[in-house]
Short mmCIF file of C-alpha atoms in Angstrom, two decimals:
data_model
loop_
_atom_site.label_atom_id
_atom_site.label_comp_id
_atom_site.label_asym_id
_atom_site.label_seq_id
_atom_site.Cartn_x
_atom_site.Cartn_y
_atom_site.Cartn_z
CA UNK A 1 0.00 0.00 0.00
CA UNK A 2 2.99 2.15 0.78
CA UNK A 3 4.52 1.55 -2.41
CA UNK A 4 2.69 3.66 -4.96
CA UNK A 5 2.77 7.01 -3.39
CA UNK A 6 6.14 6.39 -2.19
CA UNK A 7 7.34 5.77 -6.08
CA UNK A 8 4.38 9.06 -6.81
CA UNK A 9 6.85 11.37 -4.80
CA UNK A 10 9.98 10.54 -6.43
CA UNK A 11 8.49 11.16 -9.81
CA UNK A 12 7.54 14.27 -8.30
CA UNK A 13 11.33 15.22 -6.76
CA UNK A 14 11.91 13.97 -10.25
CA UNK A 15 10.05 16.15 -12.38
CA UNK A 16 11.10 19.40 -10.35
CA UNK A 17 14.77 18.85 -10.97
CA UNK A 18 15.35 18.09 -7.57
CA UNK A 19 16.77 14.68 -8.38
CA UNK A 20 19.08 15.87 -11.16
CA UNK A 21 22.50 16.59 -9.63
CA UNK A 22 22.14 14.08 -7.23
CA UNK A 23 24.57 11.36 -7.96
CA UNK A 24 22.07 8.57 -6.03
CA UNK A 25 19.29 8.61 -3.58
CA UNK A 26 19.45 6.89 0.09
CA UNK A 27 16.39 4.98 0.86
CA UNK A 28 15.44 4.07 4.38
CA UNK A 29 15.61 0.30 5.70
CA UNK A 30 11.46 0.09 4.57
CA UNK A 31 12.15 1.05 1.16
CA UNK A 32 15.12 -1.14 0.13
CA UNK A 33 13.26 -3.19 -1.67
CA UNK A 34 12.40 -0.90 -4.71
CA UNK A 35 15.24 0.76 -5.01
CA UNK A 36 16.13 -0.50 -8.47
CA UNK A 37 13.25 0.40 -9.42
CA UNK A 38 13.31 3.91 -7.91
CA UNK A 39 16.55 4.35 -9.28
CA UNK A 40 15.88 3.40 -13.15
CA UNK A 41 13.14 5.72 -12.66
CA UNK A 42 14.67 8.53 -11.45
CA UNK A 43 18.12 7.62 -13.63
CA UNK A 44 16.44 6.82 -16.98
CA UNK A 45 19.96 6.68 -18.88
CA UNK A 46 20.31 3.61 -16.18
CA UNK A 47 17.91 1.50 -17.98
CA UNK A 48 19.24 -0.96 -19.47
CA UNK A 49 17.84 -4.73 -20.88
CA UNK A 50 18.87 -7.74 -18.87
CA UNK A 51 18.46 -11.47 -19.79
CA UNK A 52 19.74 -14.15 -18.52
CA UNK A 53 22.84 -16.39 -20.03
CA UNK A 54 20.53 -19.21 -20.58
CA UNK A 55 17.74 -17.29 -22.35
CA UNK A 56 20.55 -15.99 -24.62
CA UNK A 57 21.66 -19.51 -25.70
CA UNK A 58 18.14 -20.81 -26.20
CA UNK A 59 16.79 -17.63 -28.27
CA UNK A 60 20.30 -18.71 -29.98
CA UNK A 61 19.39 -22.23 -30.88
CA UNK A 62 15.61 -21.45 -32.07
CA UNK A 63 17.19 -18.86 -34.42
CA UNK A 64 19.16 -21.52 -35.24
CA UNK A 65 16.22 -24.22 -35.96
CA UNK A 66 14.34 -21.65 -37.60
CA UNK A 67 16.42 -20.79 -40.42
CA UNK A 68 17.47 -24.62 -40.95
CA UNK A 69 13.20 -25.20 -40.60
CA UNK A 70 12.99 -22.91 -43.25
CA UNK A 71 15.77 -24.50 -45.82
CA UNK A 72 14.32 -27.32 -45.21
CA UNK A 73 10.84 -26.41 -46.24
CA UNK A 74 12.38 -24.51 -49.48
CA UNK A 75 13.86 -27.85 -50.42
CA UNK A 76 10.84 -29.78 -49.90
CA UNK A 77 8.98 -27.54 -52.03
CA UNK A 78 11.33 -27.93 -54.41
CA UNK A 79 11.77 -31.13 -54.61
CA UNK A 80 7.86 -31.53 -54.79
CA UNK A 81 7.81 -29.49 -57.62
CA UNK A 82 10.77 -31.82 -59.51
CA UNK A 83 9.05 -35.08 -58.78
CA UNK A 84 5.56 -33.35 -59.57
CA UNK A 85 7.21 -32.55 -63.47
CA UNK A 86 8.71 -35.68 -63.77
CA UNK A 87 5.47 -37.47 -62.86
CA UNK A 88 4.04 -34.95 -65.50
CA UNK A 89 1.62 -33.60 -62.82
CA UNK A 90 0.68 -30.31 -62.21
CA UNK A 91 2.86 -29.24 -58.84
CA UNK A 92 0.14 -26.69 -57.56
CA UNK A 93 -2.36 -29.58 -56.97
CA UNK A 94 0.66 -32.69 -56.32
CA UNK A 95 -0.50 -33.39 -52.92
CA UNK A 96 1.52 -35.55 -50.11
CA UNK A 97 -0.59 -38.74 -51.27
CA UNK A 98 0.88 -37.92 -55.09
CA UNK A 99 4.41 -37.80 -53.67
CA UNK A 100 4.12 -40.92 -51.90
CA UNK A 101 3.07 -43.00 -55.11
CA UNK A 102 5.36 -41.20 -57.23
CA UNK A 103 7.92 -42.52 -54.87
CA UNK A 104 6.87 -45.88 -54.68
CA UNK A 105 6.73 -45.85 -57.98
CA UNK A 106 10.27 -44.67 -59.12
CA UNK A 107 11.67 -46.49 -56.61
CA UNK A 108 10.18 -49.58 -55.94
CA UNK A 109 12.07 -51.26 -52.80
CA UNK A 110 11.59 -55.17 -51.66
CA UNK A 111 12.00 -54.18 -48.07
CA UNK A 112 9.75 -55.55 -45.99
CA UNK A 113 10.33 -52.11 -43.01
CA UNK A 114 8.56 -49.44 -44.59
CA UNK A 115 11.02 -46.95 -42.42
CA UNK A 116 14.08 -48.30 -45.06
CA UNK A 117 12.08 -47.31 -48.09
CA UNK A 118 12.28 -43.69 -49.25
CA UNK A 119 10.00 -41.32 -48.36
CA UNK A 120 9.92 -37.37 -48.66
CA UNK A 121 7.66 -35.90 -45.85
CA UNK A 122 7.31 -32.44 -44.57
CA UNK A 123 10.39 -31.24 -42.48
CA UNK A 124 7.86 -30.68 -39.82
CA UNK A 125 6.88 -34.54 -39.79
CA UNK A 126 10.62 -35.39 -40.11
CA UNK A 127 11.73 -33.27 -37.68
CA UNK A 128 10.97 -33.61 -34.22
CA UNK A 129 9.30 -30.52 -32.49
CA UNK A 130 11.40 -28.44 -30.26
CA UNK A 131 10.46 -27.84 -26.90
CA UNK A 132 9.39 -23.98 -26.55
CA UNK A 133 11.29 -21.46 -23.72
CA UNK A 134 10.72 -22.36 -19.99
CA UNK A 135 12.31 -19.28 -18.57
CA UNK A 136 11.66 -15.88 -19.30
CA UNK A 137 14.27 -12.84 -20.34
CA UNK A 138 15.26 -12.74 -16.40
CA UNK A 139 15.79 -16.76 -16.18
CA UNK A 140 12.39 -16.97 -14.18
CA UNK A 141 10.66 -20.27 -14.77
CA UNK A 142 7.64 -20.13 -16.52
CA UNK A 143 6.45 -23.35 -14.97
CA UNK A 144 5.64 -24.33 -11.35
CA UNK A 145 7.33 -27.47 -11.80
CA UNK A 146 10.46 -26.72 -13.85
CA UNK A 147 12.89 -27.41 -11.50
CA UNK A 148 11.76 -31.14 -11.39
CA UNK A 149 13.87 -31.49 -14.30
CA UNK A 150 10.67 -32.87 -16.04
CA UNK A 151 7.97 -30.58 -15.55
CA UNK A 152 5.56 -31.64 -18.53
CA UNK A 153 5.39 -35.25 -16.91
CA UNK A 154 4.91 -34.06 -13.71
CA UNK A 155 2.27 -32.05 -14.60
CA UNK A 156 0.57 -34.91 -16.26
CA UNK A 157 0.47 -36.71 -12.92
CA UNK A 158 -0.41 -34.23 -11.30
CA UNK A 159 -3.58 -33.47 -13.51
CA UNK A 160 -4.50 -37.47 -12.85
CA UNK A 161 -4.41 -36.98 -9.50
CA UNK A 162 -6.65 -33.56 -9.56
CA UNK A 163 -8.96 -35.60 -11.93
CA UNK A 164 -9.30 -38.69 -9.97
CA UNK A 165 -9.63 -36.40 -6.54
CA UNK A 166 -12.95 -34.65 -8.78
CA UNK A 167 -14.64 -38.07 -9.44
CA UNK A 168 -13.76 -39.38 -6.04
CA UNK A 169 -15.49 -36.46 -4.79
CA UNK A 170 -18.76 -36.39 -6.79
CA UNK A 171 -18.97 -40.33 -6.49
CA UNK A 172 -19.46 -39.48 -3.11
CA UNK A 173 -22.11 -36.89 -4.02
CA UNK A 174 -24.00 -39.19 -5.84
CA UNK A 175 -24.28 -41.59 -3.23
CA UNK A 176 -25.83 -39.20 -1.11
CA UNK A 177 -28.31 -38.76 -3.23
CA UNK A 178 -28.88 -42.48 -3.94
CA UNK A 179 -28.09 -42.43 -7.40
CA UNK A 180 -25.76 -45.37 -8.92
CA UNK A 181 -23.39 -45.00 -11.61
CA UNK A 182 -24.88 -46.32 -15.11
CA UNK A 183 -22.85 -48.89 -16.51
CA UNK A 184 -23.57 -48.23 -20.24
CA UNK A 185 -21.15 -44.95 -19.82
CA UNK A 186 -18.33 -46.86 -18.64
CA UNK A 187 -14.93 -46.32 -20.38
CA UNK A 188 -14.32 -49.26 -22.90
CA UNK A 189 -10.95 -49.32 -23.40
CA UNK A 190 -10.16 -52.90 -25.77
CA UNK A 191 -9.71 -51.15 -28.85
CA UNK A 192 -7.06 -48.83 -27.92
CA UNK A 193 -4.00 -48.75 -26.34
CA UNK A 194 -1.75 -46.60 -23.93
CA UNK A 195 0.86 -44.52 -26.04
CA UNK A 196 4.09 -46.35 -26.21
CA UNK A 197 7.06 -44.71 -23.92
CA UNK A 198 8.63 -43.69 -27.25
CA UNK A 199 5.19 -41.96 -28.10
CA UNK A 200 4.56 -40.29 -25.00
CA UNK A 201 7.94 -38.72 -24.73
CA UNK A 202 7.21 -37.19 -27.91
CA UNK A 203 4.18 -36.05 -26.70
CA UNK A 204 5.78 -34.59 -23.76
CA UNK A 205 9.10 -33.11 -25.36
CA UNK A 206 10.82 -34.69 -22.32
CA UNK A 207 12.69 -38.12 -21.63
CA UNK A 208 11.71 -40.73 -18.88
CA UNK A 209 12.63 -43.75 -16.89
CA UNK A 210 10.80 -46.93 -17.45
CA UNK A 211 9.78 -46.59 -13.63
CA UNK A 212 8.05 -43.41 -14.29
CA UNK A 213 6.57 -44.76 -17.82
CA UNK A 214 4.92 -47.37 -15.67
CA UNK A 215 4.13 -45.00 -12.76
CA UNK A 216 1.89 -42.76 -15.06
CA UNK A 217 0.41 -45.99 -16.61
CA UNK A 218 -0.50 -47.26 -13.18
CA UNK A 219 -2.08 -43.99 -12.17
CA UNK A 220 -4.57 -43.22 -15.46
CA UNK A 221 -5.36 -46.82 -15.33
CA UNK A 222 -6.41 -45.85 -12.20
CA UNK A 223 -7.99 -42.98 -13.38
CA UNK A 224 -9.72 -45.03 -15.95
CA UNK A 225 -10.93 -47.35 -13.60
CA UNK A 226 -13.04 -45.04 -11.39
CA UNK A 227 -17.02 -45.43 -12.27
CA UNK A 228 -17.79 -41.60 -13.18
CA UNK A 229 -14.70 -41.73 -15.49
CA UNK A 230 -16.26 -41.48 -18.97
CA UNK A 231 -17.14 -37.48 -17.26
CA UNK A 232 -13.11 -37.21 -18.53
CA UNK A 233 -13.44 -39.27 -21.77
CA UNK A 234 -11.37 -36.68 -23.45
CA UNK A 235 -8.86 -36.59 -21.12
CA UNK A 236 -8.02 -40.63 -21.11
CA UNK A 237 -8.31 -40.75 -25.13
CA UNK A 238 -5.44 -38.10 -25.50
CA UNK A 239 -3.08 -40.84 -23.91
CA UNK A 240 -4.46 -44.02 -25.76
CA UNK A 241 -3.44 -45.04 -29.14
CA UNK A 242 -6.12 -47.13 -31.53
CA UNK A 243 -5.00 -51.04 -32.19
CA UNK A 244 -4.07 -51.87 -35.57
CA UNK A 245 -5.75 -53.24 -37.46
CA UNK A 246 -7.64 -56.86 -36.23
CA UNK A 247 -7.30 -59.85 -38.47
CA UNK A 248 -9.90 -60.82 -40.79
CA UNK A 249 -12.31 -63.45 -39.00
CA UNK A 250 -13.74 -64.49 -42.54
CA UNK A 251 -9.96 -65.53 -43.35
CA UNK A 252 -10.06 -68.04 -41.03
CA UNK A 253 -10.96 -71.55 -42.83
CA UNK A 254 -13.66 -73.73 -41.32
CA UNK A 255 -12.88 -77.09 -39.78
CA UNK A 256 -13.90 -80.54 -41.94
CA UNK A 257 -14.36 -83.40 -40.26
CA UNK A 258 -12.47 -86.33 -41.04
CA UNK A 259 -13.57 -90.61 -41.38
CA UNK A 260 -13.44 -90.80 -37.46
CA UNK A 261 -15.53 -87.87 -37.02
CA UNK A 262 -12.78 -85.42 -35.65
CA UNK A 263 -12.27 -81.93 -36.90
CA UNK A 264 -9.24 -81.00 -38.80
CA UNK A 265 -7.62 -78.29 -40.60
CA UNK A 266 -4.61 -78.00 -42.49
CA UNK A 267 -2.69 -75.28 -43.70
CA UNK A 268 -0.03 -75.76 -47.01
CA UNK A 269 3.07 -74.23 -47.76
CA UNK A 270 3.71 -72.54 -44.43
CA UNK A 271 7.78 -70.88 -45.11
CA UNK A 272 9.93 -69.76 -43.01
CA UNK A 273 13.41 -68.90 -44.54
CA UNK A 274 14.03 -71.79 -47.46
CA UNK A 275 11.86 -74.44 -45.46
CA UNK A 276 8.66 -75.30 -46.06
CA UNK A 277 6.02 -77.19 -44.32
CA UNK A 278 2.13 -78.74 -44.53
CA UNK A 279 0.51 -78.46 -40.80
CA UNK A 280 -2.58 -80.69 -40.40
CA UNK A 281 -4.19 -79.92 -36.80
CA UNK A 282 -6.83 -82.43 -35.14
CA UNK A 283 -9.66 -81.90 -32.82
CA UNK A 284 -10.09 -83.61 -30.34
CA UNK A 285 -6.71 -85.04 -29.57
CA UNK A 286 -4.75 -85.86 -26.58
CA UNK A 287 -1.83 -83.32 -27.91
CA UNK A 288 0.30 -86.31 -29.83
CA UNK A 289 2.68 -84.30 -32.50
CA UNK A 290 3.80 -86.02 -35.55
CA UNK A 291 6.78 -84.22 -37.87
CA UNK A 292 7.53 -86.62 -40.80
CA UNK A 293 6.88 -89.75 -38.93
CA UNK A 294 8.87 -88.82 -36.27
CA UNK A 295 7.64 -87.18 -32.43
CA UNK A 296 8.88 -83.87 -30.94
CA UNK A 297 12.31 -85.87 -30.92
CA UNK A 298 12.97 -85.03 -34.60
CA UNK A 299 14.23 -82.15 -33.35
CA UNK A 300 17.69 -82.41 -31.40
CA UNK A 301 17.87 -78.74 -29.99
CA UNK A 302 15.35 -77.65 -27.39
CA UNK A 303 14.98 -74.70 -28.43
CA UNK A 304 13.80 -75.86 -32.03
CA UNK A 305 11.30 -78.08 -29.37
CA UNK A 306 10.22 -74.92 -28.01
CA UNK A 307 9.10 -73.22 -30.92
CA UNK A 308 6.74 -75.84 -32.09
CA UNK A 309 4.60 -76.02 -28.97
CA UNK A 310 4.42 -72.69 -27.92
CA UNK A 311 1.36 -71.78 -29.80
CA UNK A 312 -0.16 -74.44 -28.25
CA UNK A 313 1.09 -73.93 -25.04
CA UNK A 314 0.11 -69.82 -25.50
CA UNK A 315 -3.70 -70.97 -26.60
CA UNK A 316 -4.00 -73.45 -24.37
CA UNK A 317 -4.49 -76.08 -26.75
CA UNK A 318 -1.66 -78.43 -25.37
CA UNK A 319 -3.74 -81.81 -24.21
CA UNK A 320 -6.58 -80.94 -26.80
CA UNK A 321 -5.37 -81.38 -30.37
CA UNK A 322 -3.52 -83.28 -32.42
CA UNK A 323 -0.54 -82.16 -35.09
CA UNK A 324 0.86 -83.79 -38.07
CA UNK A 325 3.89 -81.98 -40.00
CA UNK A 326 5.39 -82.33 -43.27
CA UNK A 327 8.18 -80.45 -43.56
CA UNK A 328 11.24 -79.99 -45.98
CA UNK A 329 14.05 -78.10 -47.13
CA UNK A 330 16.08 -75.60 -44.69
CA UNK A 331 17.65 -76.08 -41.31
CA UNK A 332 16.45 -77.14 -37.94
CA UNK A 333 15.55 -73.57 -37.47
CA UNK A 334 13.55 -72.92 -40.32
CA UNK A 335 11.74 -76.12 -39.94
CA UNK A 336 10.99 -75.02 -37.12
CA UNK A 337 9.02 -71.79 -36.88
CA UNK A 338 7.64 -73.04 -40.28
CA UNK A 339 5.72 -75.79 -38.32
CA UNK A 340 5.15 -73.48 -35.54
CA UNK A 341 3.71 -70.93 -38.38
CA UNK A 342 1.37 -73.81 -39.73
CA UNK A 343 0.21 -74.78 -36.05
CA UNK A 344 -0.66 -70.65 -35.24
CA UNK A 345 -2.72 -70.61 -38.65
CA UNK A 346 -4.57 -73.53 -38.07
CA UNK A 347 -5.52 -73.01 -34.53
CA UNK A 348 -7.32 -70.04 -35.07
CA UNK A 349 -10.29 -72.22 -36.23
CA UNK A 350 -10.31 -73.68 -33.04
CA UNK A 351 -10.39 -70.65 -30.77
CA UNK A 352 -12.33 -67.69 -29.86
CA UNK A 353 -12.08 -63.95 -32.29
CA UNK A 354 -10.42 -62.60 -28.83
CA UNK A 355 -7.51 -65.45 -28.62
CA UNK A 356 -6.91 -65.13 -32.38
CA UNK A 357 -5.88 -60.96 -31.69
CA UNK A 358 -4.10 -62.30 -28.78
CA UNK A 359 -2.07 -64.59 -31.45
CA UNK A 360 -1.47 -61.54 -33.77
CA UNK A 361 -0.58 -58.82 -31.17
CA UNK A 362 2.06 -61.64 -29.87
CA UNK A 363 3.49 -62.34 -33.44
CA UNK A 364 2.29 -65.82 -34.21
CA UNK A 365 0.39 -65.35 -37.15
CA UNK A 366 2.97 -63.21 -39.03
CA UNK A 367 5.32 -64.00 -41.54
CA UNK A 368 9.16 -63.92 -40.58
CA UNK A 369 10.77 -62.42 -43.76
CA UNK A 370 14.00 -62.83 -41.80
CA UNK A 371 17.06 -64.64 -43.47
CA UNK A 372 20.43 -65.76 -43.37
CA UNK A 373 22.55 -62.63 -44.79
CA UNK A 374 24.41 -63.89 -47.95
CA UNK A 375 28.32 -63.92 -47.53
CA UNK A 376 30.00 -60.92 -49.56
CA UNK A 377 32.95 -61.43 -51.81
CA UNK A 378 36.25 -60.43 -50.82
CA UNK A 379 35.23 -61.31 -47.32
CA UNK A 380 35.08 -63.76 -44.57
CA UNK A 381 31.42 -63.81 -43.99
CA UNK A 382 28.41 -61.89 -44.39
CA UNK A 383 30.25 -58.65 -41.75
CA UNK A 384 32.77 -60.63 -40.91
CA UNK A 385 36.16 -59.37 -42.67
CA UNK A 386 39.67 -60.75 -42.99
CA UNK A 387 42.36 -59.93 -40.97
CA UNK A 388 44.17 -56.97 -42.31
CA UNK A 389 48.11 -57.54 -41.75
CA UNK A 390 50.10 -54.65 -42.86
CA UNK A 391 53.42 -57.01 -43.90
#
C-alpha cells in the first residue's frame, strides 16, 4: 500500500529537478526493496535490458532451428515441384498422397520395413518438435514445476491426481443422493492402447525412466478405472493409441471333419526362410505331434522343441489337439518356426475372435521375412572381414 505514493513522490522530486544533480538517492531500511526500481526511474539513462545467459543460448538455438526449418521447407517444395514434373503432374495440386506413389513408384524397394524405403515428408513430420522457452528474459521459470527437471510429466500426474480427486469427490455426491453409476457410460478401453514410452515422450518433449513410464500408466489406469470416469473421456483418449488393425475373422478356414468324425484343418506351404512345411491340426486329440513320422524328438535342440509347442502352449491347446507336419528343405531352425507358423494358422479355427488378436498382437500369425545374410565377396562372412596384416 505504501509503495505507490512512495514511487508518486519521487516522480515528483523527479520532475522538479530536484533529483538531477544528485549522484544517487538513500532509501530508508522500509524502502530497500524498490530501489532498483526507484533508481531506473529517477536515472532513466540507467535502464538498461537484462536477460539471462541461458535465455541468450536458447533464443540462440531457435534462431538456429528456424532458419534450418525454413531450408528445409524450401527444399521440400522444391523437390515436390521436380518429382511433380517428372510425374508430369501439375505441382500446384501434387498433394503428399501424389508424392508418396510417385515414390513408390520410381523407386520400388523389396523391403519388408517401410522406415528403409524412401519417403519425402514435410520437415515438420521429419523433424521432431522443439520444446518452446521455460524461462523468461530474467531466467524466471515459466512453470511451477520446472525445477523437477521434467515438468511436462509431472504435470501430467499431477492433472490425474486432480482428476481422480474430482470423481472421487462427486462419487461421493451421488451416493448421497442415492443415485448409482450407469454402466452403459463406462470407459471401454479394448480397442485402444496406452501410447508407447517412445510416443509419450514425444508427446511430452521430455525423456523418462521406465519406472516413471509405468508409474503414469498405473495412475490413469487408475484414473480409468473409477465409475464416473467417462465425465473425462477426453482426457483418457489423449493418452491411448487405436489397435491396428484386427485380423480378418472371414480368413479363417472352417474345420472338416475327417472318417473318425474329428475336426481338422490344415494349412499348405507354411515358409519360413528356405523351409517349407504342410501343418494338419486335429480336434479332439490328446496333444500327440507327428513331424515326418517322427515325435517332438525329430528335433535335437530344445529350443527348435520350443518353438513348435508354444502356440499351443500360448492358446491353451496343449492336451486338446492333435498335429501332423510335413516339412522340408532348410535347417532345424527354419523347420521349425515353419511348423510353428502352420500350427498358429490352423488353430485359429479352433479358438475364440479374442484369442486369435491375442495370437497376432504376440506375433504368431505373421510372416518372418527374416534370413540368413548372404556372404560378400572379398570377405570372410556376411560382416565378418579378414584380418588386415600390414606385412
Amino acid at each position: 500500500m505504501a509503495k505507490m505514493p512512495f514511487l508518486r513522490a519521487i516522480n515528483h522530486l523527479n520532475s522538479v529537478g530536484v533529483l538531477n544533480n544528485l549522484p544517487c538517492i538513500l532509501f530508508t531500511q522500509a524502502s530497500r526493496r524498490w530501489s532498483s526500481e526507484v533508481t531506473v526511474m529517477a536515472f532513466p539513462a540507467l535502464r538498461r535490458e537484462t536477460s539471462s545467459r541461458a535465455m541468450k543460448a536458447y533464443l540462440d538455438r531457435a534462431r538456429e532451428h528456424e532458419e534450418f526449418m525454413k531450408n528445409q521447407e524450401l527444399e521440400y517444395a522444391l523437390g515436390k515441384r521436380h518429382l511433380a514434373n517428372m510425374m508430369g503432374e501439375d505441382p500446384e495440386t501434387f498433394t503428399q498422397e501424389d508424392v508418396d506413389n510417385a515414390i513408390r513408384y520410381l523407386f520400388p524397394s523389396g523391403l519388408h520395413s517401410k522406415k528403409a524405403r524412401p519417403m519425402m515428408k514435410p520437415p515438420e513430420e521429419v523433424f521432431p518438435v522443439r520444446k518452446a522457452a521455460e524461462f523468461d528474459e530474467t531466467g524466471r521459470p515459466h512453470h511451477s514445476m520446472f525445477y523437477t527437471g521434467r515438468p511436462n510429466y509431472f504435470q501430467t500426474l499431477y492433472d490425474i491426481a486432480e482428476h481422480i480427486i474430482q470423481l472421487n469427490a462427486y462419487e461421493d455426491e451421488m451416493i448421497r443422493k442415492r443415485v448409482e453409476a450407469d454402466p452403459n457410460l463406462k470407459l471401454v478401453l479394448t480397442s485402444s492402447m496406452w501410447l508407447p514410452k517412445e510416443e509419450f515422450e514425444d508427446m511430452l518433449l521430455e525423456k523418462i525412466l521406465d519406472l516413471e513410464y509405468t508409474n503414469f500408466v498405473n495412475a490413469i489406469e487408475r484414473l480409468a478405472d473409477l465409475p464416473y470416469s467417462y465425465r473425462i473421456r477426453d482426457f483418457i483418449e489423449k493418452y491411448r493409441k487405436p489397435l491396428t488393425a484386427k485380423t480378418d475373422i472371414t480368413s479363417i478356414p472352417q474345420p472338416q471333419m475327417d472318417s473318425n468324425g474329428r475336426q481338422f484343418v490344415t494349412t499348405n506351404f507354411c515358409k519360413r526362410k528356405t523351409a517349407r512345411a504342410n501343418v494338419t491340426v486335429r480336434k479332439p486329440g490328446a496333444g500327440a505331434i507327428t513331424i515326418n513320422g517322427s515325435d517332438l524328438r525329430y528335433f535335437s535342440y530344445d529350443q527348435c522343441r520350443e518353438q513348435v509347442i508354444f502356440p499351443l502352449i500360448f492358446t491353451d491347446m496343449l492336451d486338446k489337439v492333435d498335429v501332423e507336419a510335413t516339412v522340408w528343405g532348410g535347417g532345424m531352425s527354419g523347420q521349425a518356426g515353419a511348423i510353428r507358423l502352420g500350427i498358429s494358422q490352423s488353430l485359429r479355427s479352433f479358438v475364440s475372435a479374442e484369442m486369435v488378436e491375442e495370437m497376432r498382437l504376440a506375433g504368431l500369425l505373421q510372416l518372418d521375412y527374416r534370413t540368413r545374410e548372404r556372404k560378400k565377396p572379398g570377405q570372410e562372412g556376411a560382416r565378418r572381414k579378414f584380418t588386415w596384416k600390414k606385412r
